[in-house]
Amino acid sequence: MASVQTAISLPIFMFAGGAIGNLIAIIVLSVSRQERKSSAFYTLVCGLAVTDLLGTCLASPLTIANYLDQHVLRNQHACEFHSFLLLFFGLTGLSIICAMAAERYLAICCPYTYQRWGVDRRFAQKFLFFIYLSHIFFCCLPMMGMARSELQSSATWCFIDWRTQDPAAAAYSIMYGAVSLLLIMGTIVLNLAVCGALLLMRQRTVQRPVTRASVRQRWKALSSAAETQMMAVLVTTSVVVLACSAPLVVRVFANSFKMKTDPKADLAAIRIASVNPILDPWIYILLRRSLFRRLLSLSRRSSSTRSSASSSPQRNLFYPDIMRDSHVFTQLMCSTNIITQLPATVKFTPCDTESLQQTSHTAD
């Protein structure tokens, strides 16, 4: 009896952590500002939180009931339903993460396409509906006879028979692993492309002489707290989801190609995948905008202090407050435009700083 209580404590703890965490995350997302609620990214984040909550509330009770009575999952209908839940919610989480990465890629790298397609809250809702509908059909194929679900060797969870000799069932197992792998690779590539594009834009903003208005607009768009927070949420969530899903995908291919039969590795992979709904909501909670702004403010203050302490007097003259918020490049362009218009014989002294700043305001 004591061993049963010890064994059941883990699924109960995971169920409570996933349910409570996702409920808090949904509440936190619900009280966000109206302009964020209307964005496609916000809608996809909410969709992921709801998906994690549904997966936890549907799959965990079956697992807990099976710990109490090991005959629960021996029923074929219950086993098929449990297998469907693991297949569906694992694949749906990867798809939503990939959609979030694609949305950020279009918004930053292809803004005209983003505008032309009308990517907004309604577009994201339709896409989430398409993900749910297509994945329900795909994950119902084992129940339709294409593959067979079976109780795994640990007798605590059901999944597709990934060691079968049947060609159709083996093809489905490989197809499921291939789709999951494509989603993982697509998410990685899109995230790298977005991060690379942001870095390239900032580098070009520094190097190219452009007008003050365009500099101000571009830097404000790239360095805003909302944009940076979106990228932080996307990258952190992607790392968590991919780290939790990758072991199961590896086991799908390992069992399908009969590389190595290891029931303990299979059980560890599904347990790691079950941790994902517990970790995801805390990313939204901890990286909410108010907290993120405070962290950005602290980091900017520290970098500004270090810069002012190490810079020379002449550098302070031409690049005043170089590390301060979003006015860095507007001040730089202002100083550059004024200096290039003055005769070469003009010499600047430290007392000219005030007049230089006044001239820059009149140039507006």
CSV table of C-alpha atoms in Angstrom, one decimal, residues 89-360:
chain,number,residue,atom,x,y,z
A,89,PHE,CA,-1.6,17.1,-27.3
A,90,GLY,CA,2.0,16.3,-28.0
A,91,LEU,CA,1.7,17.2,-31.7
A,92,THR,CA,-0.7,20.1,-31.1
A,93,GLY,CA,1.8,21.8,-28.7
A,94,LEU,CA,4.6,21.5,-31.2
A,95,SER,CA,2.3,22.9,-34.0
A,96,ILE,CA,1.3,26.0,-31.9
A,97,ILE,CA,4.9,26.7,-31.0
A,98,CYS,CA,5.8,26.5,-34.7
A,99,ALA,CA,2.9,28.8,-35.6
A,100,MET,CA,4.1,31.3,-33.0
A,101,ALA,CA,7.6,31.3,-34.5
A,102,ALA,CA,6.1,31.7,-38.0
A,103,GLU,CA,4.0,34.6,-36.9
A,104,ARG,CA,7.1,36.4,-35.5
A,105,TYR,CA,9.0,35.6,-38.7
A,106,LEU,CA,6.3,37.1,-40.9
A,107,ALA,CA,5.9,40.2,-38.6
A,108,ILE,CA,9.6,41.0,-38.6
A,109,CYS,CA,11.1,39.6,-41.8
A,110,CYS,CA,8.1,39.8,-44.1
A,111,PRO,CA,6.0,42.8,-42.9
A,112,TYR,CA,4.3,43.4,-46.2
A,113,THR,CA,3.1,39.7,-46.4
A,114,TYR,CA,2.0,39.9,-42.8
A,115,GLN,CA,-0.1,43.0,-43.6
A,116,ARG,CA,-1.4,41.6,-46.9
A,117,TRP,CA,-2.6,38.3,-45.3
A,118,GLY,CA,-4.2,40.2,-42.4
A,119,VAL,CA,-2.5,38.3,-39.6
A,120,ASP,CA,-4.5,39.3,-36.6
A,121,ARG,CA,-6.5,37.8,-33.8
A,122,ARG,CA,-9.2,36.4,-36.0
A,123,PHE,CA,-6.6,34.9,-38.4
A,124,ALA,CA,-4.8,33.2,-35.4
A,125,GLN,CA,-8.1,31.8,-34.2
A,126,LYS,CA,-8.9,30.3,-37.6
A,127,PHE,CA,-5.4,28.8,-37.7
A,128,LEU,CA,-5.8,27.3,-34.2
A,129,PHE,CA,-9.1,25.8,-35.3
A,130,PHE,CA,-7.3,24.3,-38.4
A,131,ILE,CA,-4.6,22.8,-36.1
A,132,TYR,CA,-7.1,21.2,-33.8
A,133,LEU,CA,-9.3,19.8,-36.6
A,134,SER,CA,-6.4,18.4,-38.7
A,135,HIS,CA,-4.6,16.9,-35.6
A,136,ILE,CA,-7.8,15.3,-34.3
A,137,PHE,CA,-8.2,13.5,-37.7
A,138,PHE,CA,-4.6,12.6,-37.8
A,139,CYS,CA,-4.4,11.2,-34.3
A,140,CYS,CA,-7.7,9.3,-34.7
A,141,LEU,CA,-6.2,7.2,-37.5
A,142,PRO,CA,-5.1,4.5,-35.0
A,143,MET,CA,-8.7,4.2,-33.7
A,144,MET,CA,-9.8,3.9,-37.4
A,145,GLY,CA,-7.7,0.8,-37.9
A,146,MET,CA,-4.5,2.2,-39.4
A,147,ALA,CA,-2.5,1.4,-36.2
A,148,ARG,CA,-3.1,-0.2,-32.8
A,149,SER,CA,-2.8,1.3,-29.4
A,150,GLU,CA,-1.4,-0.9,-26.6
A,151,LEU,CA,-0.6,-0.8,-22.9
A,152,GLN,CA,3.2,-0.2,-22.5
A,153,SER,CA,5.4,-2.5,-20.5
A,154,SER,CA,5.2,-0.3,-17.4
A,155,ALA,CA,1.4,-0.7,-17.4
A,156,THR,CA,1.0,3.0,-16.6
A,157,TRP,CA,0.4,4.5,-20.1
A,158,CYS,CA,-0.9,3.6,-23.5
A,159,PHE,CA,0.6,4.5,-26.9
A,160,ILE,CA,0.7,3.3,-30.5
A,161,ASP,CA,2.3,-0.1,-31.1
A,162,TRP,CA,5.6,1.3,-32.4
A,163,ARG,CA,7.3,-2.1,-32.7
A,164,THR,CA,4.6,-3.7,-35.0
A,165,GLN,CA,5.4,-5.6,-38.2
A,166,ASP,CA,2.3,-4.4,-39.9
A,167,PRO,CA,3.3,-2.0,-42.7
A,168,ALA,CA,0.4,0.4,-42.3
A,169,ALA,CA,0.9,0.7,-38.5
A,170,ALA,CA,4.7,1.1,-39.0
A,171,ALA,CA,4.1,3.8,-41.6
A,172,TYR,CA,1.8,5.7,-39.2
A,173,SER,CA,4.4,5.6,-36.5
A,174,ILE,CA,7.1,6.9,-38.8
A,175,MET,CA,4.8,9.5,-40.2
A,176,TYR,CA,4.0,10.8,-36.7
A,177,GLY,CA,7.7,11.0,-35.8
A,178,ALA,CA,8.5,12.7,-39.1
A,179,VAL,CA,5.7,15.4,-38.6
A,180,SER,CA,7.0,16.0,-35.1
A,181,LEU,CA,10.6,16.3,-36.3
A,182,LEU,CA,9.6,18.7,-39.1
A,183,LEU,CA,7.8,20.9,-36.6
A,184,ILE,CA,10.8,20.9,-34.3
A,185,MET,CA,13.2,21.8,-37.1
A,186,GLY,CA,10.8,24.4,-38.5
A,187,THR,CA,10.6,26.1,-35.1
A,188,ILE,CA,14.4,26.2,-34.7
A,189,VAL,CA,15.0,27.6,-38.2
A,190,LEU,CA,12.3,30.3,-37.8
A,191,ASN,CA,13.6,31.4,-34.4
A,192,LEU,CA,17.1,31.6,-35.7
A,193,ALA,CA,15.9,33.6,-38.7
A,194,VAL,CA,14.0,36.0,-36.5
A,195,CYS,CA,16.9,36.6,-34.1
A,196,GLY,CA,19.3,37.0,-37.0
A,197,ALA,CA,17.1,39.5,-38.7
A,198,LEU,CA,16.8,41.6,-35.5
A,199,LEU,CA,20.5,41.6,-35.0
A,200,LEU,CA,21.1,42.6,-38.7
A,201,MET,CA,18.5,45.4,-38.5
A,202,ARG,CA,20.1,46.9,-35.5
A,203,GLN,CA,23.6,46.6,-37.0
A,204,ARG,CA,22.4,48.3,-40.2
A,205,THR,CA,20.7,51.0,-38.2
A,206,VAL,CA,24.0,51.8,-36.5
A,207,GLN,CA,26.1,51.8,-39.7
A,208,ARG,CA,23.8,53.5,-42.3
A,209,PRO,CA,23.3,57.3,-42.3
A,210,VAL,CA,19.5,57.7,-42.4
A,211,THR,CA,17.0,60.4,-41.5
A,212,ARG,CA,16.2,61.0,-37.8
A,213,ALA,CA,12.6,60.0,-38.3
A,214,SER,CA,13.3,56.6,-39.8
A,215,VAL,CA,16.0,55.9,-37.2
A,216,ARG,CA,13.6,56.8,-34.3
A,217,GLN,CA,10.7,54.6,-35.8
A,218,ARG,CA,12.9,51.6,-36.5
A,219,TRP,CA,14.8,51.6,-33.2
A,220,LYS,CA,11.5,52.2,-31.3
A,221,ALA,CA,10.0,49.2,-33.0
A,222,LEU,CA,13.0,47.0,-32.4
A,223,SER,CA,13.7,47.9,-28.9
A,224,SER,CA,10.2,48.2,-27.4
A,225,ALA,CA,9.4,46.2,-24.3
A,226,ALA,CA,6.5,44.4,-26.0
A,227,GLU,CA,8.6,43.2,-29.0
A,228,THR,CA,11.4,42.1,-26.8
A,229,GLN,CA,9.0,40.3,-24.5
A,230,MET,CA,7.4,38.5,-27.3
A,231,MET,CA,10.8,37.2,-28.5
A,232,ALA,CA,11.7,36.2,-24.9
A,233,VAL,CA,8.5,34.3,-24.5
A,234,LEU,CA,8.8,32.6,-27.9
A,235,VAL,CA,12.4,31.6,-27.5
A,236,THR,CA,12.0,30.4,-23.9
A,237,THR,CA,8.8,28.4,-24.6
A,238,SER,CA,10.4,26.9,-27.7
A,239,VAL,CA,13.4,25.7,-25.8
A,240,VAL,CA,11.1,24.1,-23.1
A,241,VAL,CA,8.7,22.5,-25.6
A,242,LEU,CA,11.5,21.2,-27.9
A,243,ALA,CA,13.5,19.8,-24.9
A,244,CYS,CA,10.5,18.0,-23.6
A,245,SER,CA,9.3,16.7,-26.9
A,246,ALA,CA,12.5,15.6,-28.5
A,247,PRO,CA,13.1,12.5,-26.3
A,248,LEU,CA,9.7,11.1,-27.3
A,249,VAL,CA,10.4,11.8,-31.0
A,250,VAL,CA,13.7,10.0,-30.7
A,251,ARG,CA,12.0,7.0,-29.1
A,252,VAL,CA,9.4,6.9,-31.8
A,253,PHE,CA,12.1,6.5,-34.5
A,254,ALA,CA,14.2,4.2,-32.3
A,255,ASN,CA,11.3,1.8,-31.8
A,256,SER,CA,10.0,2.1,-35.4
A,257,PHE,CA,13.4,1.1,-36.9
A,258,LYS,CA,14.0,-1.4,-34.1
A,259,MET,CA,17.3,0.3,-33.2
A,260,LYS,CA,17.1,-0.5,-29.5
A,261,THR,CA,14.2,-1.7,-27.3
A,262,ASP,CA,14.4,0.1,-24.0
A,263,PRO,CA,11.1,0.3,-22.0
A,264,LYS,CA,12.8,2.5,-19.3
A,265,ALA,CA,13.8,5.0,-22.0
A,266,ASP,CA,10.3,5.0,-23.4
A,267,LEU,CA,8.8,5.7,-19.9
A,268,ALA,CA,11.4,8.4,-19.3
A,269,ALA,CA,10.5,10.0,-22.6
A,270,ILE,CA,6.8,10.2,-21.9
A,271,ARG,CA,7.4,11.5,-18.4
A,272,ILE,CA,9.7,14.3,-19.8
A,273,ALA,CA,6.9,15.1,-22.3
A,274,SER,CA,4.4,15.3,-19.5
A,275,VAL,CA,6.5,18.0,-17.7
A,276,ASN,CA,6.0,20.4,-20.6
A,277,PRO,CA,2.5,21.6,-19.6
A,278,ILE,CA,3.8,22.2,-16.1
A,279,LEU,CA,6.7,24.5,-17.2
A,280,ASP,CA,5.0,26.4,-20.1
A,281,PRO,CA,2.5,28.5,-18.0
A,282,TRP,CA,5.3,29.8,-15.7
A,283,ILE,CA,7.0,31.3,-18.7
A,284,TYR,CA,4.0,33.4,-19.4
A,285,ILE,CA,3.7,34.3,-15.7
A,286,LEU,CA,7.3,35.2,-15.0
A,287,LEU,CA,7.8,37.0,-18.4
A,288,ARG,CA,4.7,39.2,-18.1
A,289,ARG,CA,5.2,42.7,-19.5
A,290,SER,CA,5.4,44.6,-16.2
A,291,LEU,CA,8.1,42.4,-14.8
A,292,PHE,CA,10.0,42.3,-18.1
A,293,ARG,CA,10.0,46.2,-18.2
A,294,ARG,CA,11.5,46.3,-14.8
A,295,LEU,CA,14.3,43.9,-15.8
A,296,LEU,CA,15.0,45.9,-19.0
A,297,SER,CA,15.1,49.1,-17.0
A,298,LEU,CA,17.6,47.7,-14.6
A,299,SER,CA,19.8,46.3,-17.3
A,300,ARG,CA,19.8,49.6,-19.2
A,301,ARG,CA,20.6,51.5,-16.1
A,302,SER,CA,23.6,49.3,-15.3
A,303,SER,CA,24.9,49.5,-18.9
A,304,SER,CA,24.4,53.2,-19.0
A,305,THR,CA,26.4,53.5,-15.7
A,306,ARG,CA,29.3,51.4,-17.1
A,307,SER,CA,29.3,53.3,-20.4
A,308,SER,CA,29.5,56.8,-18.7
A,309,ALA,CA,32.2,55.7,-16.3
A,310,SER,CA,34.5,54.3,-19.1
A,311,SER,CA,33.9,56.9,-21.9
A,312,SER,CA,36.2,59.9,-22.5
A,313,PRO,CA,35.1,63.6,-22.4
A,314,GLN,CA,35.2,64.0,-26.2
A,315,ARG,CA,33.2,60.8,-26.7
A,316,ASN,CA,30.6,62.2,-24.3
A,317,LEU,CA,30.5,65.4,-26.3
A,318,PHE,CA,29.6,63.7,-29.6
A,319,TYR,CA,27.6,60.8,-28.2
A,320,PRO,CA,25.7,62.1,-25.2
A,321,ASP,CA,23.9,59.4,-23.2
A,322,ILE,CA,24.9,56.8,-25.8
A,323,MET,CA,23.3,53.9,-23.9
A,324,ARG,CA,20.1,55.6,-22.8
A,325,ASP,CA,16.9,54.0,-24.0
A,326,SER,CA,15.7,54.5,-27.6
A,327,HIS,CA,17.1,58.0,-28.3
A,328,VAL,CA,20.7,56.7,-28.9
A,329,PHE,CA,20.6,56.8,-32.7
A,330,THR,CA,18.5,59.9,-33.0
A,331,GLN,CA,21.1,61.8,-30.9
A,332,LEU,CA,23.9,60.3,-32.9
A,333,MET,CA,22.3,61.3,-36.3
A,334,CYS,CA,21.6,64.7,-34.9
A,335,SER,CA,25.2,65.3,-33.9
A,336,THR,CA,26.5,63.9,-37.2
A,337,ASN,CA,24.2,66.1,-39.3
A,338,ILE,CA,25.3,69.3,-37.5
A,339,ILE,CA,29.0,68.5,-37.4
A,340,THR,CA,29.1,67.8,-41.2
A,341,GLN,CA,27.4,71.1,-41.9
A,342,LEU,CA,30.0,73.1,-39.9
A,343,PRO,CA,33.3,74.4,-41.3
A,344,ALA,CA,36.4,72.2,-40.8
A,345,THR,CA,38.2,75.0,-38.9
A,346,VAL,CA,35.6,75.0,-36.1
A,347,LYS,CA,37.0,73.6,-32.8
A,348,PHE,CA,34.8,72.2,-30.1
A,349,THR,CA,35.4,72.7,-26.4
A,350,PRO,CA,33.5,71.1,-23.6
A,351,CYS,CA,31.5,74.3,-23.1
A,352,ASP,CA,30.1,73.9,-26.6
A,353,THR,CA,27.9,71.0,-25.6
A,354,GLU,CA,24.9,73.1,-24.7
A,355,SER,CA,25.0,75.1,-27.9
A,356,LEU,CA,25.3,71.9,-29.9
A,357,GLN,CA,22.2,70.5,-28.3
A,358,GLN,CA,20.3,73.7,-28.9
A,359,THR,CA,21.3,73.7,-32.5
A,360,SER,CA,20.0,70.1,-32.9
